[in-house]
XYZ file of C-alpha atoms in Angstrom:
706
model
C -0.012 0.018 0.016
C 2.915 2.395 0.807
C 4.418 1.684 -2.587
C 1.118 2.642 -4.153
C 1.119 5.956 -2.161
C 4.718 6.842 -3.163
C 3.926 6.150 -6.779
C 0.881 8.396 -6.586
C 2.911 11.227 -4.959
C 5.566 11.037 -7.668
C 2.890 11.247 -10.316
C 1.351 14.341 -8.665
C 4.775 16.087 -8.406
C 5.380 15.394 -12.074
C 2.008 16.802 -12.939
C 2.712 19.952 -10.858
C 6.022 20.514 -12.579
C 4.429 20.217 -15.928
C 1.843 22.802 -14.991
C 4.610 25.291 -14.042
C 5.897 25.238 -17.605
C 5.109 28.199 -19.941
C 2.731 25.980 -21.839
C 0.378 26.101 -18.878
C 1.430 29.535 -17.543
C -1.681 31.189 -18.618
C -3.955 29.029 -16.538
C -1.973 28.336 -13.288
C 0.953 29.928 -11.650
C 3.848 27.478 -12.045
C 5.157 27.649 -8.478
C 1.703 27.380 -7.020
C 1.238 24.125 -8.893
C 4.489 22.842 -7.511
C 3.308 23.581 -3.962
C -0.361 22.525 -4.146
C -0.167 19.286 -5.990
C 2.647 17.672 -3.914
C 0.793 18.639 -0.763
C -2.281 16.996 -2.043
C -0.211 13.841 -2.793
C 1.263 13.840 0.693
C -2.237 13.932 2.126
C -3.227 10.981 0.106
C -0.057 9.188 1.249
C -0.876 9.810 4.890
C -4.382 8.556 4.329
C -3.023 5.344 2.874
C -0.568 4.993 5.761
C -3.394 5.276 8.292
C -5.424 2.667 6.506
C -2.431 0.290 6.397
C -1.800 0.819 10.123
C -5.365 -0.152 10.984
C -5.032 -3.266 8.875
C -1.795 -4.226 10.629
C -3.348 -3.720 14.075
C -6.284 -5.935 13.061
C -3.880 -8.672 11.993
C -2.014 -8.354 15.294
C -5.226 -8.769 17.266
C -6.098 -11.855 15.215
C -2.626 -13.289 15.839
C -2.973 -12.713 19.556
C -6.374 -14.384 19.561
C -4.936 -17.393 17.723
C -2.122 -17.523 20.232
C -4.648 -17.390 23.097
C -6.659 -20.185 21.543
C -3.509 -22.266 21.023
C -2.547 -21.635 24.638
C -5.968 -22.803 25.746
C -5.541 -25.887 23.584
C -2.123 -26.440 25.125
C -3.572 -26.049 28.549
C -6.410 -28.461 27.832
C -4.247 -30.959 25.912
C -2.743 -33.984 27.561
C 0.463 -33.215 25.616
C 3.209 -30.897 26.909
C 5.615 -28.895 24.776
C 9.365 -29.187 25.289
C 12.493 -27.942 23.583
C 16.071 -29.208 23.610
C 19.280 -27.709 22.235
C 21.693 -29.432 19.934
C 23.288 -31.166 22.992
C 19.964 -32.679 24.026
C 19.582 -30.393 27.046
C 16.088 -29.279 27.897
C 15.704 -25.567 27.356
C 11.946 -25.441 27.848
C 9.310 -27.654 29.383
C 5.738 -27.209 30.477
C 4.982 -27.814 34.105
C 2.820 -30.807 33.325
C 5.760 -32.750 32.004
C 7.628 -32.321 35.240
C 4.643 -33.509 37.196
C 4.401 -36.530 34.906
C 7.967 -37.627 35.719
C 7.650 -36.369 39.302
C 10.407 -33.732 38.888
C 10.280 -29.950 39.132
C 10.963 -27.878 36.018
C 14.186 -26.633 37.626
C 15.321 -30.223 38.014
C 14.843 -30.764 34.315
C 15.989 -27.614 32.522
C 19.581 -27.701 31.421
C 19.833 -31.458 31.697
C 19.676 -34.254 29.194
C 17.044 -36.942 29.567
C 19.612 -39.462 30.687
C 20.789 -37.129 33.415
C 17.409 -37.036 35.063
C 17.210 -39.288 38.153
C 15.293 -42.583 37.845
C 14.373 -41.780 34.261
C 15.187 -44.071 31.423
C 13.847 -45.402 28.157
C 11.670 -48.445 28.047
C 14.362 -50.203 26.052
C 17.842 -48.618 26.255
C 19.546 -45.243 25.724
C 21.449 -46.589 22.743
C 18.257 -46.885 20.780
C 17.297 -43.375 21.970
C 20.566 -41.871 20.658
C 20.271 -43.827 17.453
C 16.868 -42.331 16.731
C 17.789 -38.721 17.577
C 21.133 -38.942 15.765
C 19.325 -39.258 12.466
C 17.889 -35.730 13.085
C 14.592 -36.795 11.617
C 11.128 -36.516 13.051
C 10.707 -38.830 16.035
C 7.294 -40.427 16.029
C 7.308 -41.861 19.541
C 9.751 -42.791 22.276
C 8.677 -43.968 25.673
C 10.426 -43.093 28.939
C 9.842 -44.742 32.253
C 10.547 -43.440 35.762
C 10.497 -45.764 38.734
C 11.858 -45.001 42.168
C 12.161 -47.583 44.911
C 8.853 -49.351 45.272
C 6.795 -46.561 43.790
C 4.583 -47.469 40.875
C 6.313 -46.619 37.591
C 5.217 -43.648 35.497
C 5.492 -43.403 31.732
C 6.020 -40.524 29.295
C 5.919 -40.715 25.527
C 7.794 -38.032 23.565
C 7.588 -37.028 19.912
C 9.664 -34.312 18.237
C 11.121 -32.681 15.170
C 14.603 -31.236 14.510
C 14.949 -27.399 14.460
C 17.230 -25.593 11.964
C 18.147 -21.857 11.773
C 18.103 -19.604 8.722
C 21.460 -20.968 7.676
C 20.077 -24.501 7.848
C 22.189 -25.235 10.878
C 20.797 -27.769 13.400
C 19.934 -25.960 16.624
C 17.995 -28.526 18.603
C 14.661 -30.253 18.991
C 11.121 -29.199 19.640
C 8.372 -31.627 20.476
C 5.586 -32.746 22.773
C 5.326 -35.268 25.536
C 2.375 -37.173 26.945
C 1.740 -38.977 30.216
C 0.896 -42.537 29.200
C 0.981 -44.076 32.645
C -2.741 -44.859 32.616
C -2.427 -46.235 29.141
C 0.546 -48.371 30.138
C -1.203 -49.639 33.188
C -4.265 -50.380 31.081
C -2.054 -52.210 28.622
C -0.510 -54.198 31.447
C -3.975 -55.011 32.821
C -5.143 -55.839 29.322
C -2.134 -58.008 28.723
C -2.702 -59.795 32.005
C -6.357 -60.214 31.176
C -5.479 -61.428 27.704
C -2.985 -63.853 29.182
C -5.601 -65.062 31.613
C -8.078 -65.455 28.793
C -5.464 -67.235 26.764
C -4.751 -69.589 29.638
C -8.491 -70.149 30.050
C -8.864 -70.647 26.313
C -5.941 -73.041 26.298
C -7.500 -74.972 29.160
C -10.849 -74.962 27.385
C -9.129 -75.989 24.192
C -7.436 -78.834 25.994
C -10.723 -79.915 27.475
C -12.434 -79.575 24.076
C -9.664 -81.510 22.438
C -10.009 -84.155 25.100
C -13.730 -84.309 24.398
C -12.984 -84.205 20.685
C -10.568 -87.109 20.955
C -12.732 -89.106 23.397
C -16.016 -88.571 21.555
C -17.625 -91.880 20.553
C -18.897 -90.158 17.393
C -16.617 -89.464 14.509
C -15.718 -85.740 14.443
C -13.901 -83.799 11.766
C -13.131 -80.184 11.024
C -13.679 -79.432 7.357
C -12.407 -76.371 5.484
C -13.250 -75.958 1.806
C -14.478 -79.564 1.767
C -11.123 -80.889 2.963
C -10.383 -82.621 6.320
C -8.050 -80.579 8.527
C -8.683 -82.329 11.855
C -10.246 -85.681 12.754
C -10.605 -87.628 16.006
C -9.880 -91.252 16.718
C -13.518 -92.316 16.469
C -13.644 -90.845 12.964
C -10.553 -92.816 11.942
C -12.039 -96.024 13.382
C -15.365 -95.367 11.678
C -13.864 -94.999 8.211
C -10.753 -97.159 8.636
C -8.279 -94.646 7.199
C -5.022 -93.566 8.905
C -4.892 -89.886 9.813
C -2.126 -89.049 7.333
C -4.279 -90.298 4.468
C -7.256 -88.170 5.506
C -5.874 -84.838 6.693
C -5.702 -82.400 3.829
C -7.681 -84.653 1.524
C -11.127 -84.052 -0.016
C -14.251 -85.217 1.798
C -15.137 -87.064 -1.392
C -13.188 -90.090 -0.062
C -15.921 -90.926 2.472
C -18.871 -90.735 0.049
C -20.161 -93.777 -1.802
C -20.304 -92.052 -5.168
C -19.599 -88.797 -6.970
C -23.328 -88.267 -7.272
C -23.797 -88.440 -3.481
C -20.820 -86.101 -2.951
C -22.154 -83.539 -5.423
C -25.702 -83.784 -4.089
C -24.570 -83.053 -0.537
C -22.393 -80.191 -1.781
C -25.282 -78.611 -3.679
C -27.530 -78.783 -0.631
C -25.039 -77.694 2.046
C -22.610 -75.263 0.409
C -25.079 -72.384 -0.182
C -26.152 -72.306 3.472
C -23.050 -73.688 5.257
C -22.424 -70.395 7.121
C -26.045 -69.633 7.962
C -25.550 -70.673 11.589
C -27.921 -73.656 11.145
C -27.095 -77.282 11.789
C -27.131 -79.345 8.582
C -28.166 -82.997 8.593
C -26.997 -85.278 5.824
C -28.400 -88.806 5.404
C -26.417 -90.683 2.781
C -24.445 -93.897 2.299
C -20.772 -93.577 3.289
C -17.904 -95.859 2.317
C -15.049 -97.205 4.458
C -11.470 -97.660 3.416
C -12.102 -101.329 2.667
C -14.959 -100.439 0.326
C -17.774 -101.440 2.645
C -20.775 -99.151 2.387
C -22.892 -98.243 5.433
C -25.867 -96.031 6.117
C -24.648 -92.894 7.863
C -25.808 -89.543 9.098
C -23.649 -86.436 9.459
C -24.400 -83.228 11.370
C -22.447 -80.114 10.406
C -22.293 -76.499 11.538
C -20.077 -73.489 10.863
C -17.477 -72.907 13.587
C -17.720 -69.147 13.079
C -20.402 -67.777 10.765
C -18.364 -64.527 10.416
C -15.105 -66.283 9.580
C -15.515 -68.893 6.845
C -11.790 -69.680 7.073
C -12.409 -71.647 10.236
C -14.608 -74.056 8.320
C -17.170 -76.397 9.804
C -17.324 -79.070 12.437
C -19.007 -82.354 11.356
C -20.143 -85.315 13.403
C -20.447 -88.687 11.624
C -22.395 -91.718 12.801
C -23.024 -95.186 11.496
C -26.806 -95.685 11.714
C -26.939 -99.019 9.876
C -27.870 -100.874 13.081
C -30.466 -98.267 14.008
C -32.003 -98.356 10.547
C -31.958 -102.137 10.489
C -33.649 -102.056 13.916
C -36.143 -99.514 12.617
C -36.777 -101.709 9.563
C -37.149 -104.736 11.816
C -39.509 -102.747 14.003
C -41.464 -101.654 10.952
C -41.599 -105.275 9.786
C -42.663 -106.351 13.230
C -45.346 -103.650 13.342
C -46.453 -104.681 9.848
C -46.589 -108.300 10.906
C -48.474 -107.304 14.028
C -50.909 -105.286 11.919
C -51.259 -108.234 9.531
C -51.775 -110.619 12.468
C -54.288 -108.219 13.957
C -56.034 -107.979 10.614
C -56.088 -111.777 10.212
C -57.236 -112.330 13.786
C -59.550 -109.318 13.558
C -58.095 -107.814 16.720
C -57.594 -104.089 16.990
C -56.373 -101.962 19.843
C -56.815 -98.396 21.005
C -55.145 -96.061 23.461
C -56.446 -92.972 25.170
C -53.923 -90.545 26.683
C -55.017 -87.624 28.816
C -52.659 -85.341 26.923
C -52.491 -86.846 23.447
C -56.090 -87.945 22.931
C -57.278 -91.222 21.342
C -55.357 -93.343 18.856
C -56.748 -96.358 17.013
C -54.979 -99.149 15.183
C -55.873 -99.690 11.550
C -57.873 -102.833 12.400
C -59.918 -100.905 14.997
C -60.897 -98.513 12.241
C -61.918 -101.380 9.955
C -63.845 -103.230 12.660
C -65.982 -100.124 13.288
C -66.508 -99.490 9.581
C -64.183 -96.450 9.298
C -61.356 -95.730 6.848
C -57.926 -95.960 8.583
C -56.822 -92.929 6.517
C -59.409 -90.756 8.220
C -58.980 -89.083 11.635
C -59.951 -91.009 14.718
C -63.715 -90.627 15.117
C -65.216 -88.906 18.102
C -67.679 -90.428 20.554
C -70.727 -89.312 18.603
C -69.540 -90.987 15.407
C -68.699 -94.186 17.312
C -72.183 -94.241 18.890
C -73.711 -93.954 15.443
C -72.021 -97.202 14.475
C -73.028 -99.097 17.647
C -76.231 -101.090 17.184
C -79.155 -99.087 18.645
C -80.067 -102.008 20.937
C -76.484 -102.092 22.332
C -75.595 -98.392 22.452
C -76.952 -97.642 25.937
C -75.342 -100.721 27.508
C -72.015 -100.029 25.693
C -71.913 -96.463 26.943
C -72.834 -97.568 30.507
C -70.140 -100.253 30.674
C -67.505 -97.922 29.200
C -68.328 -95.209 31.734
C -68.382 -97.741 34.585
C -64.949 -99.026 33.639
C -63.602 -95.522 33.659
C -65.314 -94.352 36.851
C -64.608 -97.470 38.930
C -61.147 -98.137 37.497
C -62.251 -101.635 36.482
C -60.828 -103.932 33.859
C -63.809 -105.206 32.003
C -64.860 -106.784 28.727
C -68.227 -106.736 27.013
C -69.804 -107.463 23.665
C -71.674 -105.142 21.396
C -72.743 -104.989 17.750
C -71.683 -102.431 15.195
C -73.478 -101.662 11.942
C -71.285 -100.714 8.995
C -72.454 -98.207 6.368
C -73.110 -101.094 3.977
C -75.425 -102.735 6.559
C -72.937 -105.413 7.617
C -73.283 -106.240 11.325
C -70.300 -107.381 13.424
C -70.246 -108.604 16.992
C -67.253 -107.066 18.779
C -65.689 -107.904 22.120
C -63.984 -104.971 23.849
C -61.548 -105.352 26.743
C -59.967 -102.309 28.397
C -58.101 -101.230 31.482
C -57.083 -97.862 32.902
C -53.507 -96.568 32.877
C -52.322 -95.020 36.156
C -49.261 -93.018 37.072
C -47.103 -93.655 40.163
C -49.542 -91.628 42.290
C -52.567 -93.618 41.199
C -53.919 -90.884 38.949
C -55.652 -91.876 35.722
C -53.510 -90.903 32.746
C -55.149 -92.950 30.046
C -56.789 -96.165 28.948
C -55.741 -99.124 26.784
C -57.993 -101.688 25.248
C -58.483 -104.258 22.518
C -61.384 -104.880 20.142
C -61.900 -108.332 18.614
C -64.330 -109.438 15.928
C -66.215 -112.404 17.410
C -68.936 -112.524 14.764
C -67.709 -115.881 13.460
C -67.352 -117.202 17.020
C -70.934 -116.216 17.784
C -72.046 -117.659 14.440
C -70.119 -120.838 15.192
C -71.667 -121.003 18.652
C -75.062 -120.458 17.113
C -74.329 -123.107 14.484
C -73.132 -125.357 17.293
C -76.348 -124.759 19.181
C -78.325 -125.460 16.056
C -76.242 -128.562 15.383
C -76.784 -129.677 18.942
C -80.503 -129.021 18.609
C -80.503 -130.830 15.276
C -78.541 -133.722 16.778
C -80.957 -133.897 19.649
C -83.800 -133.695 17.176
C -82.099 -136.373 15.037
C -81.695 -138.495 18.117
C -85.330 -138.054 18.907
C -86.177 -138.673 15.279
C -84.049 -141.799 15.334
C -85.897 -142.965 18.379
C -89.193 -142.262 16.674
C -87.925 -143.938 13.534
C -86.806 -146.998 15.428
C -90.103 -147.070 17.172
C -91.973 -146.642 13.909
C -89.675 -149.036 12.095
C -90.077 -151.560 14.862
C -93.809 -151.170 14.542
C -93.697 -151.311 10.751
C -91.417 -154.402 10.810
C -93.166 -156.072 13.698
C -96.558 -155.833 12.039
C -95.671 -157.864 8.901
C -93.364 -160.111 10.894
C -96.142 -160.750 13.416
C -98.500 -161.490 10.502
C -96.001 -163.846 8.916
C -95.312 -165.684 12.142
C -98.940 -165.815 13.162
C -100.304 -167.096 9.862
C -97.325 -169.504 9.523
C -98.118 -170.896 12.979
C -101.848 -171.229 12.115
C -100.992 -172.917 8.856
C -98.650 -175.319 10.610
C -101.127 -176.132 13.367
C -104.088 -176.637 11.010
C -102.295 -178.099 8.081
C -104.002 -181.504 8.534
C -107.330 -180.231 9.817
C -108.107 -177.023 7.900
C -109.402 -177.064 4.366
C -106.989 -176.197 1.575
C -108.716 -172.899 0.950
C -108.018 -171.829 4.520
C -104.384 -172.820 4.260
C -104.208 -170.912 0.952
C -105.619 -167.834 2.741
C -102.938 -168.109 5.433
C -100.211 -168.369 2.813
C -101.592 -165.303 0.964
C -101.471 -163.259 4.160
C -97.889 -164.450 4.723
C -96.945 -163.411 1.155
C -98.641 -160.011 1.582
C -96.823 -159.370 4.879
C -93.540 -160.486 3.307
C -94.013 -158.102 0.405
C -94.715 -155.265 2.797
C -91.582 -156.163 4.767
C -89.624 -156.349 1.543
C -90.891 -152.878 0.562
C -89.658 -151.444 3.818
C -86.278 -153.009 3.371
C -86.116 -151.763 -0.223
C -86.905 -148.202 0.904
C -84.065 -148.367 3.388
C -81.683 -149.744 0.812
C -82.741 -147.193 -1.835
C -82.322 -144.242 0.495
C -78.954 -145.536 1.575
C -77.834 -145.841 -2.053
C -79.129 -142.403 -2.960
C -77.364 -140.703 -0.050
C -74.171 -142.596 -0.870
C -74.412 -141.479 -4.527
C -74.563 -145.043 -5.774
C -78.051 -144.946 -7.250
C -78.079 -145.216 -11.035
C -80.842 -143.857 -13.231
C -81.821 -145.251 -16.625
C -82.857 -142.021 -18.313
C -85.015 -142.472 -21.446
C -87.073 -139.862 -23.296
C -90.663 -141.134 -23.147
C -94.241 -139.901 -22.603
C -95.049 -139.037 -19.031
C -98.795 -139.570 -19.006
C -98.799 -143.415 -19.260
C -96.560 -143.636 -16.207
C -98.961 -141.426 -14.273
C -101.938 -143.567 -15.333
C -100.167 -146.753 -14.207
C -99.371 -145.288 -10.775
C -102.958 -144.101 -10.260
C -104.314 -147.468 -11.371
C -101.994 -149.281 -8.963
C -103.293 -147.264 -6.011
C -106.852 -146.915 -7.164
C -108.087 -149.850 -5.052
C -106.486 -148.371 -1.919
C -108.267 -145.080 -2.589
C -111.582 -146.767 -3.295
C -111.321 -148.567 0.077
C -111.523 -145.116 1.671
C -114.131 -143.879 -0.767
C -111.589 -141.389 -2.180
C -111.472 -140.191 -5.764
C -108.212 -139.598 -7.692
C -108.570 -136.938 -10.435
C -105.963 -136.338 -13.172
C -105.734 -132.944 -14.848
C -103.160 -132.826 -17.651
C -102.418 -129.638 -19.594
C -101.121 -131.730 -22.453
C -101.183 -135.436 -23.126
C -98.153 -135.592 -25.399
C -95.525 -134.450 -22.932
C -92.233 -136.284 -23.503
C -89.213 -135.902 -21.294
C -86.231 -137.945 -20.158
C -86.781 -139.971 -16.974
C -86.174 -143.310 -15.254
C -89.566 -145.047 -15.387
C -89.009 -147.266 -12.347
C -87.706 -144.494 -10.088
C -90.180 -141.843 -11.209
C -92.991 -144.413 -10.771
C -91.689 -145.050 -7.220
C -91.877 -141.267 -6.621
C -95.480 -141.062 -7.890
C -96.620 -144.043 -5.822
C -95.106 -142.523 -2.656
C -96.852 -139.189 -3.263
C -100.170 -140.857 -4.056
C -99.888 -143.180 -1.055
C -99.241 -140.212 1.257
C -102.152 -138.282 -0.257
C -104.471 -141.280 0.235
C -103.198 -141.821 3.777
C -103.552 -138.207 4.942
C -106.816 -137.305 3.080
C -110.121 -137.969 4.811
C -112.557 -140.604 3.612
C -114.492 -139.557 0.551
C -111.811 -136.968 -0.086
C -110.557 -135.739 -3.461
C -106.968 -136.258 -4.598
C -105.928 -134.193 -7.627
C -102.964 -134.924 -9.868
C -102.106 -131.992 -12.212
C -99.548 -131.912 -14.991
C -98.508 -128.639 -16.656
C -95.544 -126.933 -18.192
C -93.439 -124.336 -16.333
C -89.889 -123.607 -15.269
C -87.578 -124.830 -12.542
C -87.719 -122.227 -9.715
C -84.549 -120.141 -9.572
C -83.061 -121.649 -12.727
C -85.423 -120.586 -15.536
C -85.194 -124.042 -17.222
C -88.297 -125.330 -19.050
C -89.829 -128.114 -16.960
C -92.904 -130.275 -16.330
C -94.624 -129.519 -13.066
C -96.374 -132.579 -11.569
C -98.383 -131.798 -8.439
C -100.288 -134.123 -6.068
C -102.874 -132.312 -3.928
C -104.655 -133.845 -0.938
C -107.367 -132.577 1.429
C -105.683 -133.521 4.658
C -104.665 -131.392 7.632
C -101.779 -129.763 5.766
C -98.192 -129.216 6.882
C -97.171 -126.617 9.500
C -95.424 -123.701 7.854
C -92.158 -124.311 9.737
C -92.029 -127.929 8.577
C -92.414 -127.435 4.819
C -88.701 -128.083 4.371
C -88.028 -130.536 7.154
C -90.671 -133.043 6.015
C -88.213 -134.053 3.316
C -85.595 -135.072 5.909
C -85.346 -138.746 6.651
C -87.260 -140.192 9.582
C -89.239 -136.911 9.843
C -92.993 -136.833 9.858
C -95.226 -133.797 10.068
C -96.230 -132.947 13.605
C -99.787 -132.515 12.375
C -100.072 -136.141 11.310
C -97.545 -138.231 13.248
C -99.970 -139.082 16.069
C -102.386 -140.955 13.900
C -100.389 -141.931 10.822
C -98.075 -144.779 10.291
C -95.013 -144.906 8.141
C -91.278 -144.758 8.526
C -90.671 -141.221 7.382
C -88.640 -142.439 4.376
C -91.084 -141.771 1.582
C -90.559 -138.049 1.057
C -86.744 -138.201 1.478
C -86.711 -140.852 -1.255
C -88.889 -138.652 -3.433
C -86.474 -135.734 -2.985
C -83.480 -137.863 -3.960
C -85.292 -139.175 -7.052
C -86.243 -135.628 -8.113
C -82.666 -134.440 -7.676
C -81.439 -137.466 -9.610
C -83.514 -136.277 -12.532
C -82.076 -132.738 -12.297
C -85.277 -131.468 -10.811
C -86.645 -130.595 -7.421
C -89.623 -131.125 -5.118
C -91.323 -128.857 -2.615
C -94.373 -128.768 -0.408
C -96.995 -126.065 0.080
C -100.315 -125.708 1.813
C -103.471 -125.267 -0.204
C -104.853 -121.745 -0.193
C -107.792 -121.673 -0.101
C -108.911 -124.958 1.257
C -107.417 -127.672 3.468
C -104.598 -130.028 2.686
C -101.178 -129.782 1.131
C -99.696 -129.977 -2.355
C -96.393 -131.649 -3.213
C -94.982 -130.461 -6.545
C -92.243 -132.139 -8.563
C -90.438 -130.118 -11.285
C -88.624 -132.171 -13.964
C -86.624 -130.553 -16.798
C -87.962 -131.158 -20.295
C -84.507 -131.479 -21.747
C -81.962 -134.081 -20.738
C -80.141 -132.894 -17.669
C -76.811 -134.352 -16.538
C -77.012 -136.110 -13.247
C -75.054 -134.619 -10.350
C -71.877 -136.483 -9.463
C -73.355 -137.672 -6.213
C -76.286 -139.476 -7.900
C -74.346 -141.213 -10.669
C -73.539 -144.921 -10.488
């Protein structure tokens, strides 16, 4: 700014001189210009000087303020400023530094660091000199002061070399810092770290002991390579440690496909912090394959370099046991299904579970949920539901073990008789915790018992029938035998006295009784042959009507003796069909004889012949019916009258006979491929016995062929 003022003054003086020249004499006095213009320039110069002075004072104030701020920073800072000369003697220190090393400033100024009592570097003074001798910036040197048993104090110094204008080294200037607290913290931290390290080492030793002693194979895997394995792992796979460590995990997998599959599933999530489970076949060193399971987890999810820890286990025995258990359970289920025995369990916490057979026995699908009580009651027979519910409740309330029977009705109408046995499950305090029971299908048992009862009843009835038969047979046999013996005795006694006609009468009665006896014996023999399947039939296609006429004519005299009339009604007279004339004639005579015997005197006996079909078979047949006007047959005996030795209860008190006639008729009808049945007349009294014979030749059943 002063240079600008001087330049301006010079310019004004020059202008004033020029104005004093004659050229400008007319306007301004030359000397006046020389006086006025320089004065004006000096004024401007003074004005510039004043302005520059104010600017300098402002800068000085700002410098002082910066110095004050720096002083405040120095005062607040934990660092203290120091200066040393070229001989390393302290020329300036802040009071804080003396306090840090427990010396007064007077005890420090003028002395070198190594001359201060009880003060020394943390390493040695040689290193200190070596650093300062290079006259380069010193980043950090640590000094320690320790006197007697006092705790040590530490100071860290940093400095830069100082050079004068001639670039001559004049000393050092730097800062120092009390690092005692830091050092003590470092010592405490180091001690704590050492303690942690010792603890970690102890834990590591214990972990390694567990690692080595673990019964499960354990391995540390990094990048799918084994880096550490325990003894159990080596024994599991049969490899020596040197052949496993550092090698790929592929060596324990059965195949490349299994190795790649596990890698694809595990690698993307191996550091997720989750435990991975791998079920796959593994292979031993000798090539044997076993079912194994491996559990793996990252050692440190934030540091993949530490890899994963894997546990390996041979589960072949467990899986074989599980398979055996499954087979056993399947066999048990099969046995339960075959035996029709189901079971159920009720647990106070888990609810009710049914076996598959229990579902089936109650008519439910095993794939469906276990039904509730309402659904079960819907399946129990209405007549048994109340009793079933009462017994089930009683067993629960009284703590009884009980069994009872009830019927269930399936959706398709099938009825089963079930036997349920159950008992309560108690804990150690006697509290009810559940119930266990079995359900068994006893339908066949009940049916067998019912069949046994029927068989017993039938046997008893047969025994009674046999007794009646023997009584009747004895009567039937005794009558002709008595006649034979009586007339033979009369003939013998009167042979010389009685006329020949009388003897001839006796012999005729003997012959008639013998024929009757022979007929009884023939009936017995015929029925025996028919039941044994040894009766032969001479089947010939021939007209039926002549055979019927012969049978009626043969029994006409017997009917006339009772004033009865036999009427024949034939739909057609030219009916031709295959039959055995002798056996079918025997059948007709038996039916006509029964009709004559059971019809009242002066009664009407009708014989009808018409075409029809065999019931239930739809085969064209001839229907031959013999209708009487007797007392009829009780409805419950329409089938049993065809059993041997059986007579209708409505007629057995006043009718003779052996009870063999109708059984023989049934066997003859069957032998012709036909059938016979009885029915009561409606309207009117009496019964009708109908024989159905096929019009076409019908093969004889095996049991009636010769």
